[in-house]
Amino acid sequence: RALSRGETVQTSDISMERRPKDQVAADGQFDMDAVAGRIARRSLSAGSILRAIDLGKPELVTRGDNVTVVYE
């Protein structure tokens, strides 16, 4: 399925397909477990090859959240 910017990639959103080497970028993502849980940095169309630059780490803290900082 297509993903909008900011959406979390679920395992059900990912499928592996065989593609010719010349169609796959050097930073193509091949580990489905590493991709699941990441955030789309841009809109991604269904069937597109995921690249490292397309995905980001999820934000753990958002504006307005209470945060406890421990200094030792």
Coordinates of C-alpha atoms in Angstrom, one line a residue, residues 1-68:
R1 CA 0.0 0.0 0.0
A2 CA 1.1 3.6 -0.5
L3 CA 2.4 5.4 2.6
S4 CA 2.1 9.1 3.4
R5 CA 4.9 11.1 4.9
G6 CA 5.1 10.4 8.7
E7 CA 3.3 7.0 8.6
T8 CA 4.8 4.1 10.4
V9 CA 5.8 1.1 8.2
Q10 CA 4.1 -2.1 9.3
T11 CA 5.3 -5.6 8.5
S12 CA 2.0 -6.0 6.4
D13 CA 3.1 -3.1 4.3
I14 CA 6.3 -4.8 3.1
S15 CA 6.8 -7.5 0.5
M16 CA 10.0 -8.8 -1.1
E17 CA 10.2 -9.0 -4.9
R18 CA 12.9 -10.0 -7.2
R19 CA 14.2 -7.1 -9.4
P20 CA 17.0 -6.7 -11.8
K21 CA 20.2 -5.4 -10.1
D22 CA 20.2 -2.3 -12.3
Q23 CA 16.8 -1.3 -10.9
V24 CA 17.9 -1.4 -7.2
A25 CA 19.8 1.5 -5.6
A26 CA 23.0 0.8 -3.7
D27 CA 21.2 1.8 -0.5
G28 CA 18.1 -0.4 -1.1
Q29 CA 16.7 -1.9 2.1
F30 CA 16.6 -5.7 2.1
D31 CA 15.9 -6.5 5.8
M32 CA 12.2 -6.5 6.4
D33 CA 12.6 -6.6 10.2
A34 CA 14.8 -3.4 10.1
V35 CA 12.3 -1.6 7.9
A36 CA 9.2 -2.4 10.0
G37 CA 8.6 0.3 12.7
R38 CA 10.4 3.0 10.7
I39 CA 8.7 6.2 9.6
A40 CA 8.2 7.3 6.0
R41 CA 10.2 10.5 5.4
R42 CA 8.3 11.1 2.2
S43 CA 5.2 9.7 0.4
L44 CA 6.0 6.2 -0.8
S45 CA 4.0 4.6 -3.6
A46 CA 3.1 0.9 -3.5
G47 CA 5.7 -1.3 -5.2
S48 CA 8.5 1.2 -4.8
I49 CA 11.9 0.1 -3.7
L50 CA 12.7 1.4 -0.2
R51 CA 16.0 3.3 0.2
A52 CA 17.7 4.2 3.5
I53 CA 16.9 7.9 2.8
D54 CA 13.2 7.1 2.5
L55 CA 12.9 6.0 6.2
G56 CA 13.6 7.5 9.5
K57 CA 13.5 6.5 13.2
P58 CA 10.2 7.1 15.0
E59 CA 10.0 10.1 17.3
L60 CA 9.9 9.0 20.9
V61 CA 9.1 12.4 22.3
T62 CA 6.8 14.9 20.8
R63 CA 6.1 18.5 21.6
G64 CA 4.2 18.9 24.8
D65 CA 5.2 15.5 26.3
N66 CA 6.5 15.4 29.8
V67 CA 10.1 14.1 30.0
T68 CA 12.1 13.0 33.0

